[in-house]
Coordinates of C-alpha atoms in Angstrom, one line a residue:
Chain A
G1 CA 227.6 247.0 6.1
Q2 CA 230.2 245.7 8.5
N3 CA 233.9 246.7 8.6
I4 CA 236.7 246.0 11.0
D5 CA 240.1 247.8 11.0
Q6 CA 243.2 247.1 12.9
P7 CA 246.8 248.0 12.2
T8 CA 248.8 245.6 10.1
E9 CA 251.9 245.4 12.2
M10 CA 253.3 246.8 15.4
T11 CA 256.7 246.5 17.1
A12 CA 257.3 246.7 20.8
T13 CA 260.1 246.0 23.3
E14 CA 260.3 243.1 25.7
G15 CA 259.0 244.2 29.1
A16 CA 257.0 247.1 27.7
I17 CA 253.3 247.7 27.2
V18 CA 251.5 247.7 23.9
Q19 CA 248.0 248.7 22.9
I20 CA 246.4 247.2 19.7
N21 CA 243.4 249.1 18.5
C22 CA 240.4 247.8 16.6
T23 CA 237.7 250.0 15.1
Y24 CA 234.5 248.7 13.6
Q25 CA 231.2 249.6 12.0
T26 CA 228.2 247.4 12.3
S27 CA 224.4 247.5 12.3
G28 CA 224.1 244.6 14.8
F29 CA 226.4 243.8 17.7
N30 CA 226.7 240.8 20.0
G31 CA 230.2 241.3 21.3
L32 CA 233.8 241.6 20.3
F33 CA 236.5 238.9 20.6
W34 CA 240.2 239.0 20.6
Y35 CA 242.2 236.0 19.5
Q36 CA 245.9 235.3 19.5
Q37 CA 247.5 233.4 16.6
H38 CA 251.1 232.3 16.5
A39 CA 252.6 231.8 13.1
G40 CA 251.5 228.5 11.6
E41 CA 249.1 227.8 14.4
A42 CA 245.4 228.0 15.1
P43 CA 243.8 231.1 16.7
T44 CA 243.2 230.8 20.4
F45 CA 240.7 232.8 22.4
L46 CA 241.9 235.7 24.5
S47 CA 238.9 237.8 25.5
Y48 CA 235.3 238.7 24.9
N49 CA 233.6 242.1 25.6
V50 CA 230.0 242.9 25.2
L51 CA 229.6 245.7 27.6
D52 CA 231.6 249.0 27.7
G53 CA 234.6 249.0 29.8
L54 CA 237.8 247.2 30.6
E55 CA 238.2 243.4 31.2
E56 CA 241.4 242.4 32.8
K57 CA 242.9 238.9 32.6
G58 CA 246.4 238.7 33.9
R59 CA 248.9 240.6 31.6
F60 CA 246.2 241.0 29.0
S61 CA 243.2 243.5 29.1
S62 CA 240.6 244.3 26.6
F63 CA 238.5 247.5 26.4
L64 CA 235.3 248.2 24.5
S65 CA 233.4 251.4 23.7
R66 CA 230.2 250.5 21.8
S67 CA 229.3 254.1 21.1
K68 CA 232.7 254.8 19.5
G69 CA 232.9 251.4 17.7
Y70 CA 236.3 250.9 19.3
S71 CA 238.2 248.2 21.2
Y72 CA 241.7 247.7 22.2
L73 CA 243.8 244.9 23.5
L74 CA 246.4 245.9 26.1
L75 CA 249.4 243.7 26.7
K76 CA 251.6 244.4 29.7
E77 CA 255.1 243.1 30.6
L78 CA 255.7 241.9 27.1
Q79 CA 257.5 238.6 26.7
M80 CA 259.1 237.2 23.5
K81 CA 256.4 234.6 23.4
D82 CA 253.8 237.3 22.8
S83 CA 255.1 237.7 19.3
A84 CA 252.0 236.7 17.3
S85 CA 249.1 238.0 15.3
Y86 CA 246.2 239.4 17.3
L87 CA 242.8 239.1 15.6
C88 CA 239.8 241.3 16.4
A89 CA 236.4 239.7 15.6
L90 CA 233.0 241.3 15.8
M91 CA 230.0 239.1 16.5
D92 CA 227.0 240.4 14.4
S93 CA 223.3 240.2 15.0
N94 CA 223.2 236.7 13.5
Y95 CA 225.9 235.5 15.9
Q96 CA 228.4 235.2 13.1
L97 CA 232.0 236.4 13.5
I98 CA 233.3 239.1 11.2
W99 CA 237.1 239.1 11.4
G100 CA 239.7 241.8 11.1
A101 CA 242.8 241.1 9.1
G102 CA 244.9 240.8 12.3
T103 CA 247.8 242.8 13.8
K104 CA 251.2 241.2 13.7
L105 CA 253.0 242.1 16.9
I106 CA 256.8 241.9 16.8
I107 CA 258.6 241.9 20.2
K108 CA 262.2 243.0 20.2
P109 CA 264.7 242.2 23.1
Chain B
D1 CA 239.9 220.6 26.9
V2 CA 238.2 220.9 23.6
K3 CA 240.1 219.3 20.8
V4 CA 239.6 220.1 17.1
T5 CA 241.7 218.1 14.7
Q6 CA 242.2 218.4 11.0
S7 CA 243.2 215.5 8.8
S8 CA 246.4 217.2 7.3
R9 CA 248.6 220.1 8.2
Y10 CA 250.0 220.4 4.7
L11 CA 248.5 219.3 1.4
V12 CA 249.7 219.7 -2.2
K13 CA 247.2 219.0 -5.0
R14 CA 247.0 219.6 -8.7
T15 CA 244.5 221.8 -10.5
G16 CA 241.3 219.9 -11.2
E17 CA 241.7 217.4 -8.4
K18 CA 239.0 216.7 -5.9
V19 CA 240.2 217.6 -2.4
F20 CA 238.7 216.5 0.9
L21 CA 239.6 218.3 4.1
E22 CA 238.4 216.6 7.3
C23 CA 237.7 218.1 10.7
V24 CA 236.8 216.3 13.9
Q25 CA 235.8 217.8 17.3
D26 CA 235.5 215.8 20.5
M27 CA 233.3 218.1 22.6
D28 CA 229.9 217.3 21.2
H29 CA 229.6 220.8 19.7
E30 CA 226.6 221.5 17.5
N31 CA 228.2 224.2 15.4
M32 CA 231.1 223.7 13.1
F33 CA 232.7 226.1 10.7
W34 CA 235.2 226.2 7.8
Y35 CA 237.2 229.3 7.2
R36 CA 240.0 230.2 4.9
Q37 CA 242.8 232.6 5.9
D38 CA 244.9 234.6 3.4
P39 CA 247.6 237.1 4.1
G40 CA 246.2 240.6 4.6
L41 CA 242.6 239.4 4.9
G42 CA 240.6 238.3 7.9
L43 CA 239.3 234.9 8.3
R44 CA 236.5 234.4 5.7
L45 CA 233.7 232.0 6.4
I46 CA 233.1 229.4 3.7
Y47 CA 230.4 227.2 5.2
F48 CA 229.0 226.4 8.6
S49 CA 226.8 223.7 10.0
Y50 CA 224.6 223.9 13.1
D51 CA 223.5 220.3 13.1
V52 CA 224.0 216.9 11.5
K53 CA 223.2 217.1 7.8
M54 CA 222.5 220.8 8.0
K55 CA 224.7 223.3 6.2
E56 CA 224.7 227.0 5.6
K57 CA 226.7 229.1 3.1
G58 CA 229.1 231.6 4.5
D59 CA 230.6 234.6 2.7
I60 CA 232.6 232.7 0.1
P61 CA 231.0 229.3 -0.7
E62 CA 231.8 229.3 -4.4
G63 CA 233.9 226.3 -5.4
Y64 CA 233.4 224.5 -2.2
S65 CA 230.9 222.1 -0.7
V66 CA 230.6 220.5 2.7
S67 CA 229.3 217.3 4.4
R68 CA 228.2 216.7 8.0
E69 CA 227.1 213.1 8.3
K70 CA 228.1 212.8 12.0
K71 CA 228.0 215.4 14.7
E72 CA 231.7 215.3 15.4
R73 CA 232.9 215.5 11.7
F74 CA 232.6 218.3 9.2
S75 CA 234.2 217.9 5.8
L76 CA 235.1 220.5 3.3
I77 CA 235.2 219.5 -0.4
L78 CA 236.9 221.2 -3.3
E79 CA 235.2 219.7 -6.3
S80 CA 237.8 220.8 -8.7
A81 CA 240.7 222.5 -7.1
S82 CA 242.0 225.7 -8.6
T83 CA 245.2 227.7 -7.9
N84 CA 243.1 230.5 -6.3
Q85 CA 242.1 228.0 -3.6
T86 CA 245.7 227.9 -2.3
S87 CA 245.2 229.0 1.3
M88 CA 245.2 228.1 4.9
Y89 CA 242.0 226.3 5.9
L90 CA 240.8 226.5 9.5
C91 CA 238.0 224.5 11.0
A92 CA 236.3 225.7 14.2
S93 CA 233.5 224.5 16.5
T94 CA 231.3 226.0 19.2
S95 CA 228.7 224.6 21.5
Q96 CA 225.3 226.1 20.4
E97 CA 223.6 228.0 17.6
Y98 CA 223.2 231.7 18.3
T99 CA 225.8 231.7 21.0
T100 CA 228.5 234.1 22.1
D101 CA 230.6 231.1 23.1
T102 CA 234.1 231.2 21.9
Q103 CA 235.0 229.2 18.8
Y104 CA 237.7 226.5 19.1
F105 CA 240.0 226.1 16.2
G106 CA 241.8 223.2 14.7
P107 CA 245.5 223.5 13.7
G108 CA 244.7 224.4 10.1
T109 CA 245.5 222.8 6.8
R110 CA 247.8 224.7 4.4
L111 CA 246.7 223.7 1.0
T112 CA 248.7 224.4 -2.1
V113 CA 247.2 223.9 -5.5
L114 CA 249.7 223.6 -8.4

Protein backbone atom coordinates (compact mmCIF):
# COMPACT_ATOMS: atom_id res chain seq x y z
CA GLY A 1 0.00 0.00 0.00
CA GLN A 2 0.89 3.65 0.14
CA ASN A 3 1.49 5.77 3.19
CA ILE A 4 2.78 9.26 3.84
CA ASP A 5 3.88 10.64 7.20
CA GLN A 6 4.73 14.17 8.20
CA PRO A 7 4.73 15.91 11.58
CA THR A 8 1.43 17.42 12.65
CA GLU A 9 2.79 20.72 13.87
CA MET A 10 6.09 22.60 14.12
CA THR A 11 7.06 25.92 15.65
CA ALA A 12 9.92 28.14 14.54
CA THR A 13 11.17 31.66 15.05
CA GLU A 14 11.04 34.50 12.54
CA GLY A 15 14.33 34.72 10.66
CA ALA A 16 15.33 31.14 11.44
CA ILE A 17 15.45 27.98 9.30
CA VAL A 18 13.02 25.08 9.55
CA GLN A 19 13.00 21.64 7.94
CA ILE A 20 9.72 19.79 7.45
CA ASN A 21 10.15 16.08 6.85
CA CYS A 22 8.00 13.71 4.86
CA THR A 23 8.44 9.95 4.70
CA TYR A 24 6.55 7.63 2.43
CA GLN A 25 6.06 4.05 1.34
CA THR A 26 4.86 3.30 -2.15
CA SER A 27 5.06 0.65 -4.82
CA GLY A 28 4.98 3.18 -7.69
CA PHE A 29 6.51 6.64 -7.82
CA ASN A 30 6.16 9.55 -10.22
CA GLY A 31 7.43 12.30 -8.01
CA LEU A 32 6.80 14.17 -4.80
CA PHE A 33 5.08 17.54 -4.43
CA TRP A 34 5.04 20.14 -1.70
CA TYR A 35 2.13 22.55 -1.39
CA GLN A 36 1.54 25.46 0.95
CA GLN A 37 -1.92 26.09 2.38
CA HIS A 38 -2.78 29.16 4.42
CA ALA A 39 -5.70 28.78 6.81
CA GLY A 40 -9.00 28.88 4.95
CA GLU A 41 -7.33 29.04 1.54
CA ALA A 42 -6.53 26.68 -1.32
CA PRO A 43 -3.25 24.75 -1.49
CA THR A 44 -0.68 26.34 -3.78
CA PHE A 45 2.21 24.57 -5.46
CA LEU A 46 5.70 24.98 -3.99
CA SER A 47 7.92 22.29 -5.48
CA TYR A 48 8.18 19.01 -7.34
CA ASN A 49 10.99 16.43 -7.05
CA VAL A 50 11.29 13.27 -9.10
CA LEU A 51 15.07 12.74 -8.98
CA ASP A 52 17.23 12.50 -5.89
CA GLY A 53 18.74 15.69 -4.65
CA LEU A 54 18.00 19.22 -3.67
CA GLU A 55 15.86 21.68 -5.64
CA GLU A 56 16.30 25.28 -4.58
CA LYS A 57 13.77 28.00 -5.22
CA GLY A 58 14.50 31.20 -3.40
CA ARG A 59 13.99 30.82 0.35
CA PHE A 60 12.45 27.37 -0.15
CA SER A 61 14.28 24.16 -1.03
CA SER A 62 13.04 20.61 -1.37
CA PHE A 63 15.06 17.43 -1.09
CA LEU A 64 14.28 13.88 -2.18
CA SER A 65 15.86 10.50 -1.50
CA ARG A 66 13.94 7.81 -3.35
CA SER A 67 15.92 4.95 -1.82
CA LYS A 68 15.01 6.14 1.67
CA GLY A 69 11.44 7.18 0.88
CA TYR A 70 12.19 10.58 2.31
CA SER A 71 11.74 14.20 1.42
CA TYR A 72 12.07 17.46 3.24
CA LEU A 73 11.08 21.05 2.68
CA LEU A 74 13.58 23.60 3.94
CA LEU A 75 12.42 27.13 4.62
CA LYS A 76 15.07 29.79 5.24
CA GLU A 77 14.83 33.32 6.63
CA LEU A 78 11.40 32.59 7.98
CA GLN A 79 8.79 35.32 7.74
CA MET A 80 5.50 35.61 9.59
CA LYS A 81 3.66 35.04 6.30
CA ASP A 82 5.20 31.55 6.14
CA SER A 83 2.80 30.49 8.89
CA ALA A 84 0.72 27.90 7.04
CA SER A 85 0.24 24.20 6.57
CA TYR A 86 2.69 22.40 4.31
CA LEU A 87 1.35 19.42 2.44
CA CYS A 88 3.49 16.60 1.11
CA ALA A 89 1.94 14.64 -1.78
CA LEU A 90 3.21 11.56 -3.54
CA MET A 91 2.33 10.91 -7.18
CA ASP A 92 1.78 7.19 -7.66
CA SER A 93 2.20 5.00 -10.72
CA ASN A 94 -1.30 6.00 -11.94
CA TYR A 95 -0.40 9.69 -11.72
CA GLN A 96 -2.75 10.13 -8.78
CA LEU A 97 -1.72 12.23 -5.80
CA ILE A 98 -1.61 10.64 -2.37
CA TRP A 99 -1.61 13.38 0.26
CA GLY A 100 -0.07 13.60 3.68
CA ALA A 101 -2.14 15.16 6.47
CA GLY A 102 -0.03 18.32 6.40
CA THR A 103 2.32 20.03 8.83
CA LYS A 104 1.07 23.18 10.50
CA LEU A 105 3.99 25.60 10.80
CA ILE A 106 3.71 28.29 13.47
CA ILE A 107 6.13 31.19 13.24
CA LYS A 108 6.82 33.19 16.39
CA PRO A 109 8.37 36.67 16.44
CA ASP B 1 -2.66 32.63 -14.52
CA VAL B 2 -4.85 29.59 -14.02
CA LYS B 3 -8.06 30.36 -12.28
CA VAL B 4 -10.24 27.80 -10.60
CA THR B 5 -13.42 29.08 -9.03
CA GLN B 6 -15.98 27.41 -6.83
CA SER B 7 -19.57 28.50 -6.55
CA SER B 8 -19.65 29.10 -2.79
CA ARG B 9 -17.09 29.65 -0.05
CA TYR B 10 -19.49 28.67 2.72
CA LEU B 11 -22.64 26.57 2.55
CA VAL B 12 -25.04 25.35 5.22
CA LYS B 13 -27.51 22.59 4.36
CA ARG B 14 -29.91 20.30 6.18
CA THR B 15 -29.65 16.54 6.40
CA GLY B 16 -31.31 14.93 3.39
CA GLU B 17 -31.00 17.94 1.10
CA LYS B 18 -29.51 17.61 -2.36
CA VAL B 19 -26.38 19.73 -2.63
CA PHE B 20 -24.59 20.96 -5.74
CA LEU B 21 -21.02 22.22 -5.63
CA GLU B 22 -19.80 23.84 -8.82
CA CYS B 23 -16.25 24.26 -10.05
CA VAL B 24 -15.10 26.17 -13.11
CA GLN B 25 -11.58 26.47 -14.56
CA ASP B 26 -10.51 28.85 -17.28
CA MET B 27 -7.37 27.19 -18.64
CA ASP B 28 -8.86 24.51 -20.90
CA HIS B 29 -7.59 21.78 -18.58
CA GLU B 30 -8.59 18.21 -19.34
CA ASN B 31 -8.40 16.85 -15.80
CA MET B 32 -10.56 17.99 -12.93
CA PHE B 33 -10.74 16.66 -9.38
CA TRP B 34 -12.91 16.87 -6.29
CA TYR B 35 -11.31 16.38 -2.89
CA ARG B 36 -12.49 16.72 0.65
CA GLN B 37 -10.22 17.90 3.42
CA ASP B 38 -10.79 17.11 7.07
CA PRO B 39 -8.64 17.98 10.10
CA GLY B 40 -5.84 15.47 10.69
CA LEU B 41 -6.40 13.79 7.34
CA GLY B 42 -4.81 14.41 3.99
CA LEU B 43 -6.83 15.50 1.02
CA ARG B 44 -8.97 12.57 -0.07
CA LEU B 45 -10.02 12.15 -3.68
CA ILE B 46 -13.76 11.78 -4.22
CA TYR B 47 -14.04 11.75 -8.01
CA PHE B 48 -12.05 12.92 -10.98
CA SER B 49 -12.67 13.46 -14.65
CA TYR B 50 -10.22 13.42 -17.53
CA ASP B 51 -12.61 14.53 -20.24
CA VAL B 52 -16.12 15.80 -20.84
CA LYS B 53 -18.72 13.26 -19.73
CA MET B 54 -16.01 11.02 -18.31
CA LYS B 55 -15.69 10.33 -14.60
CA GLU B 56 -13.69 8.04 -12.38
CA LYS B 57 -14.20 7.15 -8.73
CA GLY B 58 -11.56 8.23 -6.31
CA ASP B 59 -10.91 6.84 -2.85
CA ILE B 60 -14.19 7.90 -1.19
CA PRO B 61 -16.98 8.17 -3.79
CA GLU B 62 -19.78 6.85 -1.57
CA GLY B 63 -22.57 9.38 -1.12
CA TYR B 64 -21.36 11.56 -3.99
CA SER B 65 -21.82 11.82 -7.72
CA VAL B 66 -20.35 14.14 -10.33
CA SER B 67 -21.21 15.72 -13.64
CA ARG B 68 -18.98 17.07 -16.39
CA GLU B 69 -21.09 18.33 -19.26
CA LYS B 70 -18.59 20.99 -20.36
CA LYS B 71 -14.83 20.92 -20.25
CA GLU B 72 -14.52 23.89 -17.94
CA ARG B 73 -17.12 22.82 -15.39
CA PHE B 74 -17.10 19.93 -12.92
CA SER B 75 -19.95 19.55 -10.45
CA LEU B 76 -20.05 17.55 -7.26
CA ILE B 77 -23.46 16.36 -6.10
CA LEU B 78 -24.47 15.15 -2.68
CA GLU B 79 -27.69 13.28 -3.39
CA SER B 80 -28.85 13.30 0.23
CA ALA B 81 -26.55 15.25 2.50
CA SER B 82 -25.54 13.74 5.81
CA THR B 83 -23.74 15.23 8.79
CA ASN B 84 -20.60 13.19 8.08
CA GLN B 85 -20.28 15.09 4.80
CA THR B 86 -19.55 18.28 6.70
CA SER B 87 -16.13 19.16 5.34
CA MET B 88 -14.01 21.45 3.20
CA TYR B 89 -14.42 20.58 -0.47
CA LEU B 90 -11.64 21.47 -2.87
CA CYS B 91 -11.75 21.37 -6.64
CA ALA B 92 -8.55 21.14 -8.70
CA SER B 93 -7.55 20.94 -12.34
CA THR B 94 -4.50 19.96 -14.34
CA SER B 95 -3.65 19.99 -17.99
CA GLN B 96 -3.39 16.39 -19.12
CA GLU B 97 -4.13 12.87 -18.10
CA TYR B 98 -1.12 10.96 -16.75
CA THR B 99 0.84 14.07 -16.08
CA THR B 100 3.15 15.30 -13.39
CA ASP B 101 1.88 18.83 -13.93
CA THR B 102 0.88 20.63 -10.80
CA GLN B 103 -2.74 20.70 -9.75
CA TYR B 104 -4.38 24.11 -9.44
CA PHE B 105 -6.92 24.45 -6.68
CA GLY B 106 -10.04 26.49 -6.21
CA PRO B 107 -10.59 28.41 -2.96
CA GLY B 108 -12.67 25.64 -1.42
CA THR B 109 -16.25 25.34 -0.19
CA ARG B 110 -16.78 24.81 3.51
CA LEU B 111 -19.96 22.77 3.74
CA THR B 112 -21.82 22.31 7.01
CA VAL B 113 -24.66 19.78 7.13
CA LEU B 114 -26.99 20.24 10.09
